[in-house]
Each structure stands twice: as structure tokens, then as C-alpha cells.
Coordinates of C-alpha atoms in Angstrom, one line a residue:
Chain A
M1 CA 0.0 0.0 0.0
A2 CA 1.5 3.3 -1.1
D3 CA 2.6 5.8 1.5
F4 CA 1.4 4.2 4.7
P5 CA 4.0 4.3 7.5
S6 CA 6.0 1.0 7.9
T7 CA 4.8 0.5 11.5
F8 CA 1.2 0.7 10.2
E9 CA 2.0 -1.9 7.5
T10 CA 3.6 -4.2 10.1
L11 CA 0.4 -4.0 12.1
V12 CA -1.7 -4.8 9.1
D13 CA 0.5 -7.8 8.4
A14 CA 0.1 -8.9 12.0
F15 CA -3.7 -8.8 11.8
A16 CA -3.7 -10.4 8.4
S17 CA -1.7 -13.4 9.8
L18 CA -4.7 -14.2 12.1
P19 CA -7.0 -17.0 10.9
G20 CA -10.0 -15.7 8.9
I21 CA -8.7 -12.2 8.6
G22 CA -8.1 -11.0 5.0
T23 CA -6.0 -7.9 4.0
K24 CA -9.0 -5.5 3.8
S25 CA -10.2 -6.6 7.3
A26 CA -6.7 -6.4 8.7
Q27 CA -6.4 -2.8 7.4
R28 CA -9.7 -1.9 9.0
L29 CA -8.6 -3.4 12.3
A30 CA -5.2 -1.5 12.1
F31 CA -7.0 1.8 11.5
H32 CA -9.2 1.0 14.4
V33 CA -6.2 0.5 16.6
L34 CA -4.8 3.8 15.5
S35 CA -8.0 5.5 16.4
L36 CA -7.9 4.1 20.0
P37 CA -6.7 6.2 22.9
V38 CA -3.0 5.3 23.6
E39 CA -3.9 3.6 26.9
E40 CA -6.4 1.3 25.2
A41 CA -4.0 0.4 22.4
D42 CA -1.4 -0.4 25.1
A43 CA -3.9 -2.4 27.1
F44 CA -4.7 -4.4 23.9
A45 CA -1.0 -5.2 23.4
R46 CA -0.6 -6.1 27.1
A47 CA -3.6 -8.4 26.9
I48 CA -1.7 -10.4 24.1
T49 CA 1.6 -10.7 26.0
D50 CA -0.1 -11.3 29.4
A51 CA -2.3 -14.1 28.0
R52 CA 0.5 -15.7 26.0
H53 CA 3.0 -15.6 29.0
S54 CA 0.6 -16.5 31.8
V55 CA -1.6 -19.1 30.3
C56 CA -0.1 -22.6 30.5
R57 CA -1.5 -26.1 30.6
C58 CA -2.9 -27.7 33.8
R59 CA -0.3 -30.4 34.8
V60 CA -3.1 -32.9 35.3
C61 CA -5.7 -32.4 32.5
Q62 CA -3.7 -30.2 30.1
N63 CA -6.6 -27.7 29.9
L64 CA -5.6 -24.0 29.7
T65 CA -5.0 -22.4 33.0
D66 CA -2.9 -19.7 34.7
R67 CA -2.2 -22.0 37.7
E68 CA -0.3 -25.2 38.1
E69 CA -3.7 -27.1 38.4
C70 CA -6.9 -25.9 36.8
P71 CA -9.9 -25.1 39.0
V72 CA -11.6 -28.4 37.9
C73 CA -8.7 -30.6 38.8
A74 CA -8.1 -28.7 42.0
D75 CA -11.8 -29.1 43.1
P76 CA -12.1 -31.9 45.7
G77 CA -15.9 -32.0 45.0
R78 CA -15.4 -33.3 41.5
D79 CA -15.4 -37.1 40.7
H80 CA -11.7 -37.6 39.9
S81 CA -12.3 -41.2 38.9
T82 CA -14.2 -40.2 35.7
V83 CA -12.2 -38.5 32.9
C84 CA -13.9 -36.9 29.9
V85 CA -11.4 -36.7 27.0
V86 CA -12.0 -33.7 24.7
A87 CA -10.1 -32.3 21.7
D88 CA -10.1 -28.7 22.7
P89 CA -10.4 -26.3 25.7
R90 CA -13.6 -24.9 24.1
D91 CA -15.2 -28.4 24.5
V92 CA -14.5 -28.2 28.3
A93 CA -16.2 -24.9 28.4
A94 CA -19.2 -26.3 26.5
L95 CA -19.6 -29.3 28.8
E96 CA -19.2 -27.1 31.9
R97 CA -22.0 -24.9 30.6
S98 CA -24.3 -27.9 30.7
R99 CA -23.7 -28.2 34.5
E100 CA -24.4 -32.0 34.1
Y101 CA -20.9 -33.4 34.3
R102 CA -19.2 -33.8 37.7
G103 CA -16.1 -35.7 36.6
V104 CA -12.8 -34.2 35.4
Y105 CA -11.3 -33.7 31.9
H106 CA -8.4 -34.5 29.7
V107 CA -7.7 -32.1 26.8
L108 CA -6.0 -33.6 23.8
H109 CA -5.3 -30.2 22.1
G110 CA -6.3 -31.6 18.7
V111 CA -7.3 -34.8 17.0
I112 CA -5.3 -37.4 15.0
S113 CA -5.3 -36.0 11.4
P114 CA -2.9 -37.4 8.8
M115 CA -4.1 -34.7 6.4
N116 CA -2.8 -32.0 8.7
R117 CA 0.2 -34.0 9.8
V118 CA -1.1 -34.4 13.3
G119 CA -0.2 -37.8 14.8
P120 CA -0.8 -39.3 18.3
D121 CA 2.5 -37.9 19.5
D122 CA 1.4 -34.3 18.8
L123 CA -1.5 -34.7 21.2
T124 CA -1.5 -35.2 25.0
I125 CA -2.2 -38.9 24.7
R126 CA 1.0 -39.9 26.6
Q127 CA -0.2 -37.8 29.6
L128 CA -3.6 -39.5 29.4
I129 CA -2.1 -43.0 29.5
E130 CA 0.1 -41.9 32.5
R131 CA -3.0 -40.7 34.3
V132 CA -4.9 -43.9 33.7
D133 CA -1.9 -45.9 34.7
S134 CA -1.2 -44.1 38.0
D135 CA -4.5 -42.6 39.2
E136 CA -7.7 -44.2 40.5
I137 CA -9.6 -43.9 37.2
H138 CA -12.7 -46.0 36.7
E139 CA -14.1 -44.6 33.5
V140 CA -12.8 -42.7 30.5
I141 CA -15.5 -40.9 28.4
L142 CA -14.2 -40.3 24.8
A143 CA -15.9 -37.0 23.8
T144 CA -14.2 -36.1 20.5
N145 CA -16.5 -34.8 17.7
P146 CA -18.4 -37.3 15.7
D147 CA -16.5 -36.6 12.5
T148 CA -13.9 -38.7 10.7
E149 CA -10.9 -37.4 12.7
G150 CA -12.7 -37.4 16.0
E151 CA -13.8 -41.0 15.4
T152 CA -10.3 -42.1 14.4
T153 CA -8.9 -40.5 17.5
A154 CA -11.6 -42.1 19.7
R155 CA -10.9 -45.6 18.2
Y156 CA -7.2 -45.1 18.7
L157 CA -7.6 -44.1 22.3
G158 CA -10.0 -47.0 22.9
R159 CA -7.3 -49.4 21.7
M160 CA -4.6 -47.8 23.8
L161 CA -6.7 -47.7 27.0
K162 CA -8.2 -51.2 26.9
P163 CA -5.1 -52.9 28.4
F164 CA -5.4 -50.8 31.6
G165 CA -8.8 -52.4 32.4
V166 CA -10.5 -49.1 32.6
K167 CA -14.1 -48.6 31.4
V168 CA -14.0 -46.7 28.1
T169 CA -17.2 -45.1 26.8
R170 CA -18.1 -42.9 23.9
L171 CA -20.4 -39.9 24.2
A172 CA -23.9 -40.7 22.7
Y173 CA -24.5 -39.2 19.3
G174 CA -27.9 -38.8 17.8
I175 CA -30.7 -36.4 17.2
P176 CA -30.1 -33.2 19.2
V177 CA -32.7 -32.2 21.8
G178 CA -35.2 -29.9 20.1
G179 CA -34.0 -31.3 16.7
N180 CA -36.3 -32.6 14.0
L181 CA -36.2 -36.1 12.6
E182 CA -37.2 -34.8 9.2
F183 CA -34.2 -32.5 8.9
A184 CA -31.6 -34.8 10.5
D185 CA -28.9 -35.8 8.1
D186 CA -28.4 -39.5 7.2
A187 CA -25.3 -40.0 9.3
T188 CA -27.0 -38.6 12.4
L189 CA -30.0 -40.7 11.8
M190 CA -27.8 -43.8 11.4
R191 CA -26.0 -43.0 14.7
A192 CA -29.3 -42.4 16.4
L193 CA -30.6 -45.8 15.3
E194 CA -27.4 -47.5 16.3
G195 CA -27.4 -46.0 19.7
R196 CA -31.1 -46.8 20.4
R197 CA -31.8 -47.8 24.0
E198 CA -34.4 -49.9 25.6
L199 CA -37.1 -47.9 27.5
Chain B
M1 CA -17.1 -18.6 29.9
A2 CA -16.5 -21.0 32.7
D3 CA -13.0 -21.9 33.9
F4 CA -10.9 -20.0 31.3
P5 CA -8.0 -18.1 32.9
S6 CA -8.7 -14.4 33.4
T7 CA -5.8 -13.2 31.2
F8 CA -7.4 -15.3 28.4
E9 CA -10.8 -13.7 29.0
T10 CA -9.2 -10.3 28.9
L11 CA -7.6 -11.1 25.5
V12 CA -11.0 -12.4 24.2
D13 CA -12.6 -9.2 25.3
A14 CA -9.9 -7.1 23.6
F15 CA -10.4 -8.9 20.3
A16 CA -14.2 -8.7 20.7
S17 CA -13.9 -4.9 21.1
L18 CA -12.6 -4.7 17.5
P19 CA -15.1 -3.7 14.8
G20 CA -16.7 -6.7 13.1
I21 CA -15.3 -9.3 15.5
G22 CA -17.9 -11.2 17.5
T23 CA -17.4 -13.3 20.6
K24 CA -16.9 -16.6 18.8
S25 CA -14.3 -15.1 16.4
A26 CA -12.6 -13.3 19.3
Q27 CA -12.2 -16.6 21.1
R28 CA -10.8 -18.2 18.0
L29 CA -8.3 -15.4 17.6
A30 CA -7.3 -15.6 21.3
F31 CA -6.7 -19.4 21.0
H32 CA -4.6 -18.7 17.9
V33 CA -2.5 -16.2 19.9
L34 CA -1.9 -18.8 22.6
S35 CA -0.8 -21.3 20.0
L36 CA 1.8 -18.8 18.6
P37 CA 5.5 -19.1 19.6
V38 CA 6.2 -16.6 22.4
E39 CA 8.3 -14.4 20.1
E40 CA 5.5 -14.1 17.5
A41 CA 2.9 -13.2 20.2
D42 CA 5.3 -10.6 21.5
A43 CA 5.9 -9.3 18.0
F44 CA 2.2 -8.9 17.5
A45 CA 1.8 -6.9 20.7
R46 CA 4.8 -4.8 19.7
A47 CA 3.3 -4.1 16.3
I48 CA 0.2 -2.6 18.1
T49 CA 2.2 -0.3 20.4
D50 CA 4.7 0.6 17.7
A51 CA 2.0 1.6 15.2
R52 CA -0.1 3.4 17.8
H53 CA 2.9 5.4 19.2
S54 CA 4.8 6.1 16.0
V55 CA 2.0 6.9 13.6
C56 CA 0.9 10.5 13.8
R57 CA -0.8 13.0 11.4
C58 CA 1.2 14.9 8.8
R59 CA 1.3 18.5 9.9
V60 CA 0.2 19.7 6.5
C61 CA -2.3 17.3 5.1
Q62 CA -3.3 15.4 8.3
N63 CA -2.7 12.0 6.5
L64 CA -1.2 9.2 8.7
T65 CA 2.6 9.2 8.7
D66 CA 5.5 8.5 11.0
R67 CA 7.3 11.7 10.1
E68 CA 6.4 15.4 10.6
E69 CA 5.5 15.7 6.9
C70 CA 4.1 12.8 4.9
P71 CA 6.0 11.7 1.7
V72 CA 3.4 13.4 -0.6
C73 CA 3.6 16.8 1.2
A74 CA 7.4 16.6 1.3
D75 CA 7.7 15.8 -2.4
P76 CA 8.7 19.0 -4.4
G77 CA 7.6 17.2 -7.6
R78 CA 3.9 17.3 -6.6
D79 CA 1.6 20.1 -7.5
H80 CA 1.1 21.9 -4.1
S81 CA -1.5 24.3 -5.5
T82 CA -4.1 21.5 -6.0
V83 CA -5.5 19.9 -2.8
C84 CA -7.7 16.8 -3.0
V85 CA -9.9 16.6 0.2
V86 CA -10.7 13.0 1.2
A87 CA -12.4 11.6 4.3
D88 CA -9.9 8.8 5.1
P89 CA -6.3 7.8 4.7
R90 CA -7.5 4.8 2.8
D91 CA -8.8 7.2 0.1
V92 CA -5.4 8.7 -0.3
A93 CA -4.0 5.2 -0.8
A94 CA -6.7 4.5 -3.4
L95 CA -6.0 7.7 -5.3
E96 CA -2.3 7.1 -5.2
R97 CA -2.8 3.7 -6.7
S98 CA -4.4 5.3 -9.8
R99 CA -1.1 7.2 -10.4
E100 CA -3.2 9.9 -12.1
Y101 CA -3.2 12.6 -9.5
R102 CA -0.2 14.8 -9.0
G103 CA -1.5 17.3 -6.5
V104 CA -1.5 17.0 -2.7
Y105 CA -4.2 15.9 -0.2
H106 CA -6.1 16.9 2.8
V107 CA -7.5 14.1 5.0
L108 CA -10.6 15.0 7.0
H109 CA -10.6 11.9 9.2
G110 CA -14.3 11.4 8.8
V111 CA -17.4 13.1 7.3
I112 CA -20.1 15.3 8.8
S113 CA -22.6 12.9 10.3
P114 CA -25.2 14.1 12.7
M115 CA -26.4 10.5 13.2
N116 CA -22.9 9.6 14.6
R117 CA -22.5 12.9 16.4
V118 CA -19.7 14.0 14.0
G119 CA -19.8 17.7 13.4
P120 CA -17.4 20.0 11.4
D121 CA -15.3 20.6 14.5
D122 CA -14.5 16.9 14.8
L123 CA -12.9 16.9 11.4
T124 CA -9.7 18.6 10.1
I125 CA -11.7 21.4 8.4
R126 CA -10.1 24.2 10.5
Q127 CA -6.6 23.0 9.2
L128 CA -7.9 22.9 5.6
I129 CA -9.2 26.5 5.9
E130 CA -5.9 27.6 7.3
R131 CA -4.1 25.9 4.4
V132 CA -6.3 27.6 1.8
D133 CA -5.9 30.9 3.6
S134 CA -2.1 30.9 3.9
D135 CA -0.8 28.7 1.1
E136 CA -0.7 29.2 -2.7
I137 CA -3.7 27.0 -3.4
H138 CA -5.6 27.3 -6.7
E139 CA -7.9 24.4 -6.6
V140 CA -9.6 22.3 -3.9
I141 CA -11.0 19.0 -5.2
L142 CA -13.7 17.6 -2.9
A143 CA -13.3 13.8 -3.1
T144 CA -15.6 12.6 -0.3
N145 CA -17.7 9.6 -1.1
P146 CA -20.9 10.2 -3.2
D147 CA -23.2 9.2 -0.4
T148 CA -25.4 11.4 1.8
E149 CA -22.8 12.2 4.4
G150 CA -20.0 12.7 1.8
E151 CA -22.3 15.0 -0.2
T152 CA -23.3 17.0 2.9
T153 CA -19.6 17.4 3.9
A154 CA -18.7 18.5 0.3
R155 CA -21.5 21.0 0.2
Y156 CA -20.4 22.4 3.7
L157 CA -16.8 22.6 2.5
G158 CA -17.9 24.3 -0.7
R159 CA -19.7 27.0 1.3
M160 CA -16.7 27.5 3.7
L161 CA -14.1 27.7 0.9
K162 CA -15.9 30.0 -1.6
P163 CA -15.0 33.2 0.3
F164 CA -11.3 32.5 -0.2
G165 CA -11.7 32.8 -4.0
V166 CA -10.3 29.3 -4.5
K167 CA -11.6 27.1 -7.3
V168 CA -13.6 24.3 -5.6
T169 CA -14.4 21.2 -7.6
R170 CA -16.2 18.0 -6.8
L171 CA -14.9 14.6 -7.9
A172 CA -17.4 13.2 -10.4
Y173 CA -18.1 10.7 -13.3
G174 CA -17.5 7.1 -12.7
I175 CA -18.0 6.5 -9.1
P176 CA -21.4 4.9 -8.8
V177 CA -23.8 6.7 -6.4
G178 CA -23.8 4.7 -3.1
G179 CA -20.4 3.3 -4.0
N180 CA -17.2 3.6 -2.0
L181 CA -14.0 5.4 -3.1
E182 CA -11.9 2.9 -1.3
F183 CA -13.1 0.0 -3.5
A184 CA -13.2 1.9 -6.8
D185 CA -11.0 0.5 -9.6
D186 CA -8.2 2.6 -11.1
A187 CA -10.0 3.4 -14.4
T188 CA -13.1 4.6 -12.5
L189 CA -10.9 6.8 -10.3
M190 CA -9.2 8.3 -13.4
R191 CA -12.5 9.1 -15.0
A192 CA -13.7 10.7 -11.8
L193 CA -10.6 12.9 -11.6
E194 CA -10.9 13.9 -15.3
G195 CA -14.5 14.8 -15.0
R196 CA -14.4 16.9 -11.9
R197 CA -16.8 19.9 -11.8
E198 CA -16.7 23.3 -10.3
L199 CA -19.2 23.8 -7.4

């Protein structure tokens, strides 16, 4: 872009490097930053460094936290013998919102995906095995998404965990509550039929 | 969101405060920042503070620059007696891309908009009047967008500038009504410059 100061261009490039932000949007965001009061711009920059430097992974469940152990793992009121395995910290937040689950979590930070060159060693599977091996864990609930990669990861984990004699379950997949049979896709209907339970 | 570290929440809020970024997108961007190498996250933060602190307004034309005078105003090869008045630094960049215009600019940093509580005093109109009053300026080209607010601003400027005996023209031909200067193609911009009319 002609005649914009280089520091401005650097900021546009920084925004454009974010996922889902194109050049035009990046420019709009950079102009917005320039229009902010200096203190707000500085606070924005500080939010980035603070988050990046303070947020680490819980040493037990690998969820994001700013302590050694996340609030869920540190809570003695939770059922530490049940571990729900999810791909992403956002999944923990979603399950916590339901207020139904009282066990603890394990965050894989991804799913096995040969397409994206993500193998088992890139995830926190080793830490999960260690937990199952050393702690008093009775059940591992595999709650990866019901897509190809999520299924592959769940099957892989099932195979890995079986030798430890732990109960391994998979989250039920079917027609969502409030959903409509008529509009459900074939795969969902198939899963709903497969997972039918006796009343 | 339950159980995310507070520094992470602060970062999500910072992203969500940007124009056009919703909560879901903000969260995605914050996760992206956490996944960056520490140096890259720090560089991003630095890009924000650097841009905000170094970029100022050219003392002549009020365009964004990191010097006292922007490259256009400092260029003796430009026609300093013709001033093109635009609403936004992006409009300068768009006109420069056309390589047709050899005069200088004046950036208003907005348009008169009672709806958004922007009045003439919120723009750089006082500086424009001072320029016209003191410098050797023969023509002022009003190049605000051809929408209601742009037209209002052009008419207001026309009235303000007439007493100084300067030739006041309006950018015309080519830019579709309701269109946006920033997204106009080079040919359209060239036609608009060629066909400018005296107010």
C-alpha cells in the first residue's frame, strides 16, 4: 500500500496473519487500533503478552489455566475417577456450561489427522495414558467430535486404554434435543438408530 | 465462559472490542495467539504499540505518517497548489494507486454525520481553511464519497471555501452513487478525476 508508514504496514500484516482475517479486514482493524486512545492500544498489546505468557496447561488435565492445576482438577468436590477426553479447551467450556458433568477432563489439544500431519505424539495422549496408569480412574469418556478425525482419535484411544482395564465409553451421538427427525442428516439418523436404548 | 484463565478472557474481550469481530471469532483469535510461539505473540503486541505510538498526522495534510510531513507533502515534484480533500487515509492510498493525481491531499478523518454525532469541528476542516488561507492553493477537489454524508460534507466545505476565492471542484463521473471510493478501480478513479466539476 503506497505511502502508509511502515509500522502501520507491520500492524496490518500482524492482523492479516490471524486466521480468517483478510487484507481488507486487517487494514480496517489496524485503522481502528490507531483511532484508539493510547492507553487502550497499550492495554490491547498487554492483553496479548499477558495471555501468552501467563496461560499454560494444567499439569493434570492439560486444559488451559494460569495456575499449576486448573480449577476443575483442584476441586475436591469433583469425581476424579471419571475422565472426559475432549479435543479442545472450548469443549471443556461447552460441557461445563451444561452443569451436568461432575467428573474431570483431559484435553488432547487436537485430533489425529494425517491430512494436517497431526499424529498421536502431537496430542496429550502420553499424559492421558500416564493418568490412567497411575491414578484411580474407573471410566474414560471419549468425547471427541463425531467426524472422521474425531472417530479415528476415539478408536485409537480406545485401543490404547483397553489394556489398563479401565471402562472406556463414547459420548452418545444422535438427534439433538429440540431437533427434528425430518431435517436430521443420514449420518446422524444412522447414529441415532445404532445408539437406540431400551425404554 | 467457565474456567478459562482471566488473562485469556481479557484477550478475548480485547479482540471482541474490534469492529466486526464477534465473541466466537474473538475466542478463536485468542486461541490462535496462545498457539503462537512466544516471540511471535510478543511481536504482535509490539506491532500494536509501535504503530499506535509512531504513527501521527502529517502537519500539512493530516494524513497518517511516521514523520512530521508525509512523503506526498514533502515531495517537491507534486503540485502543491491543488488539494484533494478526502475523508480517510485509505482514500489517499486508493487515489495514489491510480497514479493519475499529481497534487497533494487533505485528510478530513471522517465526514459530517449528525447520526454519529460527528460535526465539522470533529474533522480537520479548520486546518484545511488555514491551508487555503495561507498557502498558494488554486484548486480544492472535494473527493468525499458520493453518499449522503459525503455530499453533505462536500457542500459544507464548498460553502466554507468559496469566500477565499479558490476554485472548488467535486470529484465526479465514474464513481457509482452509493459506491465507495476505497473500492473503486483505477479506471473509474481516473474518470472521476478527469470529469471533476466546479461547485
